[in-house]
Coordinates of C-alpha atoms in Angstrom, one line a residue:
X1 CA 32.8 -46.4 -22.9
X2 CA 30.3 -45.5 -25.8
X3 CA 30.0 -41.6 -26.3
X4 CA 26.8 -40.0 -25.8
X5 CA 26.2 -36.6 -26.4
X6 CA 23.5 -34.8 -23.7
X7 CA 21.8 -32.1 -22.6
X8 CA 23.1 -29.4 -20.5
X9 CA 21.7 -30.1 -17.0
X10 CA 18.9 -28.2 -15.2
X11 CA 22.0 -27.2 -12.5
X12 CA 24.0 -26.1 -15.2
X13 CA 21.1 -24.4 -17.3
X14 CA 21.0 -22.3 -14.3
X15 CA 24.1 -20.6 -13.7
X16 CA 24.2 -20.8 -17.8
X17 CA 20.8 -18.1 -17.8
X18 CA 22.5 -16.1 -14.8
X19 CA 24.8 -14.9 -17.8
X20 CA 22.3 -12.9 -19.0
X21 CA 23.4 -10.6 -16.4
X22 CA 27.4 -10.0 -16.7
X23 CA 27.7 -9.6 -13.2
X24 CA 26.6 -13.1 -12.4
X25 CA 29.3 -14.6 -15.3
X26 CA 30.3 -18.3 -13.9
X27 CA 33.9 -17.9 -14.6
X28 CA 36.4 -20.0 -12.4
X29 CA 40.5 -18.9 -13.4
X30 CA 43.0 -21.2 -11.6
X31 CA 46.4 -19.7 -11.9
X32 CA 49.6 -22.5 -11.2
X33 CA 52.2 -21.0 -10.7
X34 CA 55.6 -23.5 -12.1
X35 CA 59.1 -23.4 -11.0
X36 CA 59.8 -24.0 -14.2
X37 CA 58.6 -23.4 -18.1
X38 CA 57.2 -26.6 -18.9
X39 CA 58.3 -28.5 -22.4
X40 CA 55.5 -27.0 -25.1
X41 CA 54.9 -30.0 -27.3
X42 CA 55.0 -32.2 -24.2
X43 CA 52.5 -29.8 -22.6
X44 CA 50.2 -29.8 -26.5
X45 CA 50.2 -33.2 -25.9
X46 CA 49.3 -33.8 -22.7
X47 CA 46.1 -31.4 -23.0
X48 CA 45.1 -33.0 -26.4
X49 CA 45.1 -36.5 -24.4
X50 CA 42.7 -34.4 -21.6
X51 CA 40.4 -33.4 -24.3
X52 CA 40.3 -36.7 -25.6
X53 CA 39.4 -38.6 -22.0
X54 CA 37.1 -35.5 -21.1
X55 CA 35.0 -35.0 -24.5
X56 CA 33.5 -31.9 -22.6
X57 CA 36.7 -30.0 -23.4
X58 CA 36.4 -30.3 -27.3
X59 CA 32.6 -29.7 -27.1
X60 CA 30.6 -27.1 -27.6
X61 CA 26.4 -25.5 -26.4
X62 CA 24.1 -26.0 -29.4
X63 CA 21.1 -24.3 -28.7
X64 CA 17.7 -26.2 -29.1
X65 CA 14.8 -24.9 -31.8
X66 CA 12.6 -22.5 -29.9
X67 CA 13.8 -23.8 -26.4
X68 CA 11.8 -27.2 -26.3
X69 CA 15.0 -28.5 -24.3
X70 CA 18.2 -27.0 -22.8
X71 CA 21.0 -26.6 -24.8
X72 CA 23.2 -29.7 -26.0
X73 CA 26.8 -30.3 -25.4
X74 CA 27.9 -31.5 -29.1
X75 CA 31.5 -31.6 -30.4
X76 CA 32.7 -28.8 -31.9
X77 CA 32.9 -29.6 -35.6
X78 CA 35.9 -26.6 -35.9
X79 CA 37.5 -27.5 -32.6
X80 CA 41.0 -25.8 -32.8
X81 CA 43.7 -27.2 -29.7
X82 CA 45.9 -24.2 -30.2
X83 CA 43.0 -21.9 -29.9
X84 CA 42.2 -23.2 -26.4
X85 CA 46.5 -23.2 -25.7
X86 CA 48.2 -20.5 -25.9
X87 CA 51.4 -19.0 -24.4
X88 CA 52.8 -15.7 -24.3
X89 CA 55.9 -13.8 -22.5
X90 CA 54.7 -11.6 -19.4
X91 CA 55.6 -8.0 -19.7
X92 CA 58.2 -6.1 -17.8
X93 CA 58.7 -6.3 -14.7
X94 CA 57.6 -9.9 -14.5
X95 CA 56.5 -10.1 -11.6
X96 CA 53.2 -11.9 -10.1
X97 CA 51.3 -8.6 -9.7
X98 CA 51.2 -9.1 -13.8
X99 CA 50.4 -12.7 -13.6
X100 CA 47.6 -11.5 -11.2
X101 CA 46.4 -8.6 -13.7
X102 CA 46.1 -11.4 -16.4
X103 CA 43.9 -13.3 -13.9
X104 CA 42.1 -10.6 -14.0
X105 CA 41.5 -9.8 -17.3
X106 CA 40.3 -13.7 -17.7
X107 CA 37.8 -13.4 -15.1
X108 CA 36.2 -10.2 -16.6
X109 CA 36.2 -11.6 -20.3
X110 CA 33.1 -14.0 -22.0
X111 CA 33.6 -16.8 -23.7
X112 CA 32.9 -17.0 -27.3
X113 CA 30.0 -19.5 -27.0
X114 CA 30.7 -21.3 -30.7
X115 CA 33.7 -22.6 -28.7
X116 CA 34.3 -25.3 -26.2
X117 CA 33.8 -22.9 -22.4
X118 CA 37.7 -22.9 -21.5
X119 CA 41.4 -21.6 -22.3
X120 CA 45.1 -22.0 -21.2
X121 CA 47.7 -19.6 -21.7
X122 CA 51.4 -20.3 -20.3
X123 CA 52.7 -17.0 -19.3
X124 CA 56.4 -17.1 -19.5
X125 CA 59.6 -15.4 -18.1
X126 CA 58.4 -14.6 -14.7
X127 CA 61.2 -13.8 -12.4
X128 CA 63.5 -15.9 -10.7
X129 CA 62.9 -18.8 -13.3
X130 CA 59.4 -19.6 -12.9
X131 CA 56.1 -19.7 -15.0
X132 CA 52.3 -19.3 -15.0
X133 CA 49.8 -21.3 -16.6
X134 CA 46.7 -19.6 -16.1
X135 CA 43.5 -21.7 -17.1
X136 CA 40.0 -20.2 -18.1
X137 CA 37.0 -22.7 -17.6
X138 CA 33.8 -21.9 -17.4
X139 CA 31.6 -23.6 -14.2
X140 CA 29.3 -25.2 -16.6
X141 CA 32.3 -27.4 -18.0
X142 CA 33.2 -28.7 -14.2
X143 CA 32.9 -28.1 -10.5
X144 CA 35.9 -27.4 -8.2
X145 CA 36.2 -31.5 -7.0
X146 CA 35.7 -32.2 -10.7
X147 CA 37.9 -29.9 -12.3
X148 CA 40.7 -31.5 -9.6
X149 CA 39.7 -35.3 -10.7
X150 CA 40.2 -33.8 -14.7
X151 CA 43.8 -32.3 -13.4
X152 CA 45.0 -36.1 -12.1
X153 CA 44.3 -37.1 -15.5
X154 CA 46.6 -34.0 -17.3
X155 CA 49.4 -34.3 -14.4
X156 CA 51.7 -36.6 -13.3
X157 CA 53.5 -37.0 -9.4
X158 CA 57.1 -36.4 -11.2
X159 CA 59.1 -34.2 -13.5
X160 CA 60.5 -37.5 -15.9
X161 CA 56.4 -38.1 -16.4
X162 CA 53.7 -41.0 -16.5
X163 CA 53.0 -43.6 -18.4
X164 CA 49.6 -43.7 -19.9
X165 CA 47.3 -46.0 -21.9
X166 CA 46.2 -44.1 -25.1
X167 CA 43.3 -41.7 -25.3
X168 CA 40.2 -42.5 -27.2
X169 CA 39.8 -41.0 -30.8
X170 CA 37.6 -37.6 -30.3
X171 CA 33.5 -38.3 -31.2
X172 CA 32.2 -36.7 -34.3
X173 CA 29.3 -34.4 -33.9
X174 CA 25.5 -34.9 -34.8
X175 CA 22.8 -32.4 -35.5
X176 CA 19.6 -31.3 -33.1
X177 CA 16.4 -32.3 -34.7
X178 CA 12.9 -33.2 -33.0
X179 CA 13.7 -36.9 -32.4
X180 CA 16.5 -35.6 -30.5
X181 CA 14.0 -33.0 -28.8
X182 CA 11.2 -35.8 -28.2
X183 CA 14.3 -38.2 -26.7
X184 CA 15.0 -36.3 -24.0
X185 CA 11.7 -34.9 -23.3
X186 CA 11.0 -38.3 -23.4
X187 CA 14.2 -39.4 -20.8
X188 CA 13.5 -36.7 -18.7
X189 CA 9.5 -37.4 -18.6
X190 CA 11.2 -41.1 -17.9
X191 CA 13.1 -40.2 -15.0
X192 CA 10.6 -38.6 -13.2
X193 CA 8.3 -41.2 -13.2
X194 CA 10.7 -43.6 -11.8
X195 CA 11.8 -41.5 -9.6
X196 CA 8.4 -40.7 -8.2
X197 CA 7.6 -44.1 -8.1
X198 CA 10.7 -44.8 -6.2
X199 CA 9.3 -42.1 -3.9
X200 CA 5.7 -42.5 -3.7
X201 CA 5.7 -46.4 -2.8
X202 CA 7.4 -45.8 0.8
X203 CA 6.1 -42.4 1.4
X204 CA 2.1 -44.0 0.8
X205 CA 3.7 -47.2 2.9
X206 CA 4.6 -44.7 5.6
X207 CA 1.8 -42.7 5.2
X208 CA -0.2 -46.0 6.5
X209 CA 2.1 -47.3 8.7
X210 CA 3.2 -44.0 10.1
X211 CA 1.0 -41.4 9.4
X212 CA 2.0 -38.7 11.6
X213 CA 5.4 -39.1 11.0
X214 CA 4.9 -38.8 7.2
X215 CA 3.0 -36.0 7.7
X216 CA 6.0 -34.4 9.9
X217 CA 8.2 -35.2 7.1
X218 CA 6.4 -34.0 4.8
X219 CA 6.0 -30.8 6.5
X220 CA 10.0 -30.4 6.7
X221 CA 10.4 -31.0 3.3
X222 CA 8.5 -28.2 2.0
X223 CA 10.1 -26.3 4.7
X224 CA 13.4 -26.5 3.8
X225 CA 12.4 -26.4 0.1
X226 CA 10.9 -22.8 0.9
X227 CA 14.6 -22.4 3.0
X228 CA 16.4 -23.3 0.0
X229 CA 14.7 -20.6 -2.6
X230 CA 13.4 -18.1 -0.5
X231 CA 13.8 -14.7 -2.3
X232 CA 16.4 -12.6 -0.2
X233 CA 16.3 -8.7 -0.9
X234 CA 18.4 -7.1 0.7
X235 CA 22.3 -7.7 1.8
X236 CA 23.2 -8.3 5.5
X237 CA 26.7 -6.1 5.3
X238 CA 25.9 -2.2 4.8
X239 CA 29.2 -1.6 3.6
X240 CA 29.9 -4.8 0.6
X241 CA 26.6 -3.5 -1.1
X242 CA 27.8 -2.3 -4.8
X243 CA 27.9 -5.1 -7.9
X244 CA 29.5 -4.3 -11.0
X245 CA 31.8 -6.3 -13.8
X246 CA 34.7 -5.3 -12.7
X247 CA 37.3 -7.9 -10.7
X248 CA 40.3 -7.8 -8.2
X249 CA 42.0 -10.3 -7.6
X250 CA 44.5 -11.0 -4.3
X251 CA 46.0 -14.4 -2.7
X252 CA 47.1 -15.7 0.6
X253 CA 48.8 -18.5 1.6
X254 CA 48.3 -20.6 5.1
X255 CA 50.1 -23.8 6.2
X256 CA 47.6 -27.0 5.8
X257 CA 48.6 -28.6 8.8
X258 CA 48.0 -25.7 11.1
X259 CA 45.2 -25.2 9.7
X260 CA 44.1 -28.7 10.0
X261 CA 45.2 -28.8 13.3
X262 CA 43.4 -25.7 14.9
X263 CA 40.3 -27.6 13.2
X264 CA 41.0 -30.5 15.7
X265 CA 42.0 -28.9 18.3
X266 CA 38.1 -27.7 18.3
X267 CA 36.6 -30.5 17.3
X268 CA 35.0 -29.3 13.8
X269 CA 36.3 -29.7 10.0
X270 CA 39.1 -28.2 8.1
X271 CA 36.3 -26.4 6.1
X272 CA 34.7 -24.6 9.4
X273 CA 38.0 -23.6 10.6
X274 CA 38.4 -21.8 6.9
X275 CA 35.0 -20.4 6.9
X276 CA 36.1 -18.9 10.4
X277 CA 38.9 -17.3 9.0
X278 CA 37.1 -15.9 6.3
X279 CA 34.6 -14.5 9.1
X280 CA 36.6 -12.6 11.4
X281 CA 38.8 -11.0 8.4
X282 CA 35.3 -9.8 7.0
X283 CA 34.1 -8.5 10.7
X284 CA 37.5 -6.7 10.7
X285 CA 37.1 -5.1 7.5
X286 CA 34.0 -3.9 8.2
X287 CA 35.3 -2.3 11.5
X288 CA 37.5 -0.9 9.5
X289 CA 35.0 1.0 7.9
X290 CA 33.3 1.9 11.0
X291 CA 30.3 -1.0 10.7
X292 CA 29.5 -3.5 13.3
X293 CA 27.9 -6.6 11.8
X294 CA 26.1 -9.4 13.9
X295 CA 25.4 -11.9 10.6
X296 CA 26.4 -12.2 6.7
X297 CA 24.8 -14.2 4.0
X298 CA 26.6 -16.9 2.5
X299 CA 26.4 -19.0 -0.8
X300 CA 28.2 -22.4 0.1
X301 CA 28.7 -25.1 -2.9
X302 CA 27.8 -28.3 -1.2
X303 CA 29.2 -30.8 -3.5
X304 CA 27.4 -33.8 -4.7
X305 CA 29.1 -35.9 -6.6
X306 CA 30.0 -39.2 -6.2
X307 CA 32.8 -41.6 -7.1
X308 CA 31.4 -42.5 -10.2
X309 CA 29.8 -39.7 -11.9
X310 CA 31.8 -38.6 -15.0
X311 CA 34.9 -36.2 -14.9
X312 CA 32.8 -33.5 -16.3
X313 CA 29.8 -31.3 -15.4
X314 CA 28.5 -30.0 -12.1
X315 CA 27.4 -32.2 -9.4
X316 CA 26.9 -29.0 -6.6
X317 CA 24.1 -27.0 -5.2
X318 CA 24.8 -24.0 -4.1
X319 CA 22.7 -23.3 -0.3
X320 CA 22.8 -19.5 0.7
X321 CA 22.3 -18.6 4.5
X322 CA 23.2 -16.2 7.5
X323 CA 26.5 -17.1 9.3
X324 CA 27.2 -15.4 13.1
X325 CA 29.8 -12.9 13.0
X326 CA 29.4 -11.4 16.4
X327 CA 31.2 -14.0 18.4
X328 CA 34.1 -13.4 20.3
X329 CA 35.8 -16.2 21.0
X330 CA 37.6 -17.7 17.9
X331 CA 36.6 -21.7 18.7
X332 CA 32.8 -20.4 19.8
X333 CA 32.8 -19.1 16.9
X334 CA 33.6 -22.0 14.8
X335 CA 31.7 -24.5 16.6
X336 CA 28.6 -22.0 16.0
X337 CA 30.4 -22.2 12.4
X338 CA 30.1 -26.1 11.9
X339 CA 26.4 -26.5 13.8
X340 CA 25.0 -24.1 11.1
X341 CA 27.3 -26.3 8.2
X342 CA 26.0 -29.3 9.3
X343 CA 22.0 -28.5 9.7
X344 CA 22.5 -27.3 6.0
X345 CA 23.8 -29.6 4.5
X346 CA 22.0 -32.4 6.4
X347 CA 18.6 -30.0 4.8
X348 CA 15.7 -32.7 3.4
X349 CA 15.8 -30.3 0.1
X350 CA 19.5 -30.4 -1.1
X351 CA 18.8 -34.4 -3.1
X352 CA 16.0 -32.0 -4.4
X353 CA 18.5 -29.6 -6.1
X354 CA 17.8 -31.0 -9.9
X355 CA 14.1 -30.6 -9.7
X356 CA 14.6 -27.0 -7.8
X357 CA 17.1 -25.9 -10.4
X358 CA 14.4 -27.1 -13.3
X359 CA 11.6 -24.9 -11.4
X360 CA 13.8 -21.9 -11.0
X361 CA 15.0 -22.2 -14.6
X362 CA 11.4 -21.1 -15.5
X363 CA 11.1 -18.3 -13.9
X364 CA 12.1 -14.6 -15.2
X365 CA 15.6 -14.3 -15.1
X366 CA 15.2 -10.6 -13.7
X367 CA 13.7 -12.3 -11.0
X368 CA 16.8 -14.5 -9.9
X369 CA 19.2 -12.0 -10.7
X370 CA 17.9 -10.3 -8.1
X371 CA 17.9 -13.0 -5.4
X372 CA 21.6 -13.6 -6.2
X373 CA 22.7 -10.5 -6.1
X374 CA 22.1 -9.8 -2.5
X375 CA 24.5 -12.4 -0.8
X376 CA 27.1 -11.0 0.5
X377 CA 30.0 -13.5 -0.2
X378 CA 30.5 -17.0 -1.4
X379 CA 33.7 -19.5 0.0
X380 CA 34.3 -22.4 -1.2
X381 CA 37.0 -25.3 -0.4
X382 CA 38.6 -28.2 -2.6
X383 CA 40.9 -30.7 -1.6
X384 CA 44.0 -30.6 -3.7
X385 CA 46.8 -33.5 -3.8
X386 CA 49.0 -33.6 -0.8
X387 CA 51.8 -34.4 -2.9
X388 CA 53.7 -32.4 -5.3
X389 CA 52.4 -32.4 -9.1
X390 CA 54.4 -31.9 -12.5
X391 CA 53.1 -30.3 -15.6
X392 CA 54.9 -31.1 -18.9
X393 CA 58.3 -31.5 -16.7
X394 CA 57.5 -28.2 -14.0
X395 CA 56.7 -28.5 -11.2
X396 CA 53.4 -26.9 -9.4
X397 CA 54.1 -25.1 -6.8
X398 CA 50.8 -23.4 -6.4
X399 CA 47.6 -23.8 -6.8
X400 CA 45.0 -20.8 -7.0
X401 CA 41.0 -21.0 -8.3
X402 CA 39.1 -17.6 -8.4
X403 CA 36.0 -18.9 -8.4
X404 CA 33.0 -16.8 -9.7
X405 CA 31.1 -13.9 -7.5
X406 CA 27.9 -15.1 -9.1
X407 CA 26.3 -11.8 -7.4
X408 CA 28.0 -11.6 -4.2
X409 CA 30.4 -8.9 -2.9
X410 CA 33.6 -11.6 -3.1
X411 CA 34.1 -15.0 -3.5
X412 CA 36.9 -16.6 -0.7
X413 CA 37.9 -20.2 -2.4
X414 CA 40.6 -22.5 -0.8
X415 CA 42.6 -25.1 -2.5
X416 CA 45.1 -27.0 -0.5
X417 CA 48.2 -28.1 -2.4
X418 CA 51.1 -30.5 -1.0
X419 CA 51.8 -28.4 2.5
X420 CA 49.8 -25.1 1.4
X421 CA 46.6 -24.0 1.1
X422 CA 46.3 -21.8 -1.2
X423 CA 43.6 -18.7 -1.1
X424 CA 42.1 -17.1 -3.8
X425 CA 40.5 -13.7 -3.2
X426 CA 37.7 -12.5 -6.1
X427 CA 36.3 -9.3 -5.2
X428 CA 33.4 -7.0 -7.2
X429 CA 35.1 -3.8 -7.2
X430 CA 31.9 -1.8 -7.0
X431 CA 31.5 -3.8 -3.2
X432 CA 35.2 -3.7 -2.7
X433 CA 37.0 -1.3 -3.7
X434 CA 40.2 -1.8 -1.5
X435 CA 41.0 -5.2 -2.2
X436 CA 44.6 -4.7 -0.2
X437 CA 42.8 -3.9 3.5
X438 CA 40.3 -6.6 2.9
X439 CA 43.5 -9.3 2.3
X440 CA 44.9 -8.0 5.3
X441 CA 41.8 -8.4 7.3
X442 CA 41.4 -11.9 5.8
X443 CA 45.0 -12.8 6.8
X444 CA 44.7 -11.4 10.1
X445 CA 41.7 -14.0 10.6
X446 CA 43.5 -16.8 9.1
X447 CA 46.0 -16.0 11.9
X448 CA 43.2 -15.5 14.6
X449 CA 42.3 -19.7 13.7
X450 CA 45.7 -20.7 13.9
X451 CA 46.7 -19.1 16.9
X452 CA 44.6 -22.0 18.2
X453 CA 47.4 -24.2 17.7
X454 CA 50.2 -24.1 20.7
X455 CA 52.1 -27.1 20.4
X456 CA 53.1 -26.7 16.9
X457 CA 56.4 -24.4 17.5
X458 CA 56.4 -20.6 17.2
X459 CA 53.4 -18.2 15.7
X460 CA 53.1 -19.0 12.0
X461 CA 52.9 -15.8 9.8
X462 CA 50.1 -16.2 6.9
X463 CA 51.9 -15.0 4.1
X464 CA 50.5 -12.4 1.1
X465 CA 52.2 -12.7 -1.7
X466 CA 50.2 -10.4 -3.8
X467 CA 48.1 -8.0 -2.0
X468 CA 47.6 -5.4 -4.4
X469 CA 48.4 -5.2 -8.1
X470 CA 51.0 -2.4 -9.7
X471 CA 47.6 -0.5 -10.9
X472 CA 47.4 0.7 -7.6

């Protein structure tokens, strides 16, 4: 395949300006933890070959003369491998509280923008044998189903490893003058006029042949555009209301098939039964602090990529709305769950999302700081492998992604891995500051879903193995 450098997308350019506030930094750290320390120049080697079949990785943003396009994704002409790869022995004790506390640190620090947006750093001699690689990307590089797609190609499905065809040599880079400039004002200029084409024709056949019906659509499509950037102001939790820089970070661990099964056993997806979860732990922590709640605001990712689009980049839109709190019953409440799920993502706006992002991208940033900053919490959930994976000859054993706050109070993001799913808890400290009673509460509805499940043997425990770090 030919390489062509490109343009950061309008998506992307998005959550890219939101950095102009700190708080909304679009940083996603995965933590795996190994049962083993995995071979080093094996593990140099396997990473180069990633870099290699994912140019993203070895490129860096090149900002455009006076803005006349978004910034370009070119290689980096000083790229470094051992920059990005590092390794390092954990301090005493090593224990996963201080893999946790290096998460942390990751998810609080910038990038150095004349670098490629990511880094790795195996943290070694963690007791009882094991090891931590814990990987910095930023969102811009890849979404969640992306960044698992770029992991198939880095790991292999046994400790001896895989045989693989050769990676391409890495492109060279190329400068941004005004043909570039006039190029892709002139692809994008392109693009639009073939994609209005493509929608005019049948919407003016419609119009003719159906005209009230094309008016009706019409009519719901600038509805649900209105729906999908209406300015919100205010948060719906009185007590999550503080943002700041500052990052906890906390983990859970539930049982995929229960949690699969208490999905069917309602008759909604895995995804509703986690959102559920999610939900009652937040009611609880809130009751906690003597609040009753009826409704939070959400920011889903609702992922659109499809089989073919390249390993990098984003391919999501993220949809913020209210989710019920106030119902009782754990399977009402995830059948209200799934109806509201379904009506958004189902919205005539979201194959809109491009053009949206390209609107909002011209407005003050001040402006959409603000708008972000008032959901109360994003979750997110990405199908890992159901079989075990191997790194450089160790074995994964978990799989963690603390996905970005991007102005909410915490972001909830599940990744299921071989018989696990694993939960990774990123809270704003300035909206949470007692991370360990909100994991409880969070387990406590994980364990609310899966008491759903009867005919699976005994009550299954959700397990916290970290629910508060040695600072506290």
């Amino acid at each position: 395949m030919e390489y062509r450098e490109t343009h950061m997308s309008q998506s992307d350019l998005f959550s890219w300006n939101m950095e102009r506030d700190p708080a909304l930094r679009s940083t996603i750290v995965s933590v795996l933890l190994l049962d083993a320390e995995p071979d080093w120049d094996r593990l140099v080697r396997t990473i180069d070959r990633g870099t290699r079949l994912v140019p993203r990785l070895r490129e860096r943003l090149v900002r455009v003369p006076f803005g006349l396009a978004p910034p370009k994704w070119a290689p980096d002409p000083d790229f470094d491998l051992l920059w990005h790869v590092r390794r390092a022995a954990l301090p005493q004790p090593a224990t996963l509280s201080a893999v946790v506390d290096f998460a942390r640190t990751e998810a609080m620090t910038a990038f150095d923008p004349v670098r490629p947006l990511w880094r790795s750093t195996v943290l070694t001699g963690l007791d009882g044998g094991g090891c931590a690689v814990v990987l910095t990307v930023h969102h811009s590089l890849t979404d969640g189903i992306g960044g698992i797609r770029i992991a198939t190609e880095m790991l292999d499905v046994d400790r001896a490893g895989t045989d693989r065809a050769d990676a391409p040599e890495p492109p060279a880079g190329s400068t941004t003058g005004l043909l570039d400039i006039a190029a892709w004002n002139w692809a994008v200029g392109t693009d639009l006029l073939r994609g209005g084409i493509t929608a005019t024709l049948p919407t003016a056949w419609r119009a003719v042949t159906h005209p009230a019906r094309a008016v009706r659509d019409g009519s719901r499509l600038a509805t649900s555009l209105a729906r999908l950037v209406r300015p919100i102001t205010s948060t719906m939790s009185p007590v999550m209301t503080g943002r700041s820089t500052r990052r906890e970070l906390a983990m859970l661990e539930v049982p995929v098939a229960q949690l699969h099964r208490a999905a069917q056993i309602v008759g909604v997806t895995m995804n509703d039964a986690f959102l559920t979860a999610v939900i009652i732990g937040m009611r609880a922590y809130h009751a906690r602090h003597g609040e009753q709640i009826h409704q939070l605001r959400l920011t889903m990712p609702i992922s659109l990529r499809a089989p073919d689009d390249p390993l990098g980049g984003n391919r999501i839109t993220l949809a913020r709305f209210a989710l019920p709190v106030d119902i009782a019953g754990t399977a009402d409440l995830m059948r209200a769950v799934d109806t509201t799920i379904a009506g958004w993502r189902h919205e005539p706006a979201i194959p809109f999302s491009s053009a949206v992002a390209a609107g909002l991208n011209r407005l003050p940033v001040g402006l959409l700081t603000e708008m972000l900053k008032h959901v109360d919490f994003v979750a997110s959930d990405v199908p890992g492998s159901p079989v075990p994976l191997y790194l450089a000859g160790a074995r994964i054993d978990r799989m963690y992604a603390f996905g970005p706050t991007i102005g909410t109070a915490v972001n909830v993001t599940l990744t299921s891995h071989v018989e696990t799913c694993c939960i990774a808890i990123n809270a704003d400290t300035a909206a949470i500051p007692d991370i360990v009673p909100l994991t409880v509460c969070l387990a406590e509805g994980f364990q609310c879903v899966l008491d759903l499940v009867e005919d699976m043997g005994p009550r299954v425990d959700v397990s916290v193995p970290h629910p508060r770090s040695h600072r506290e």
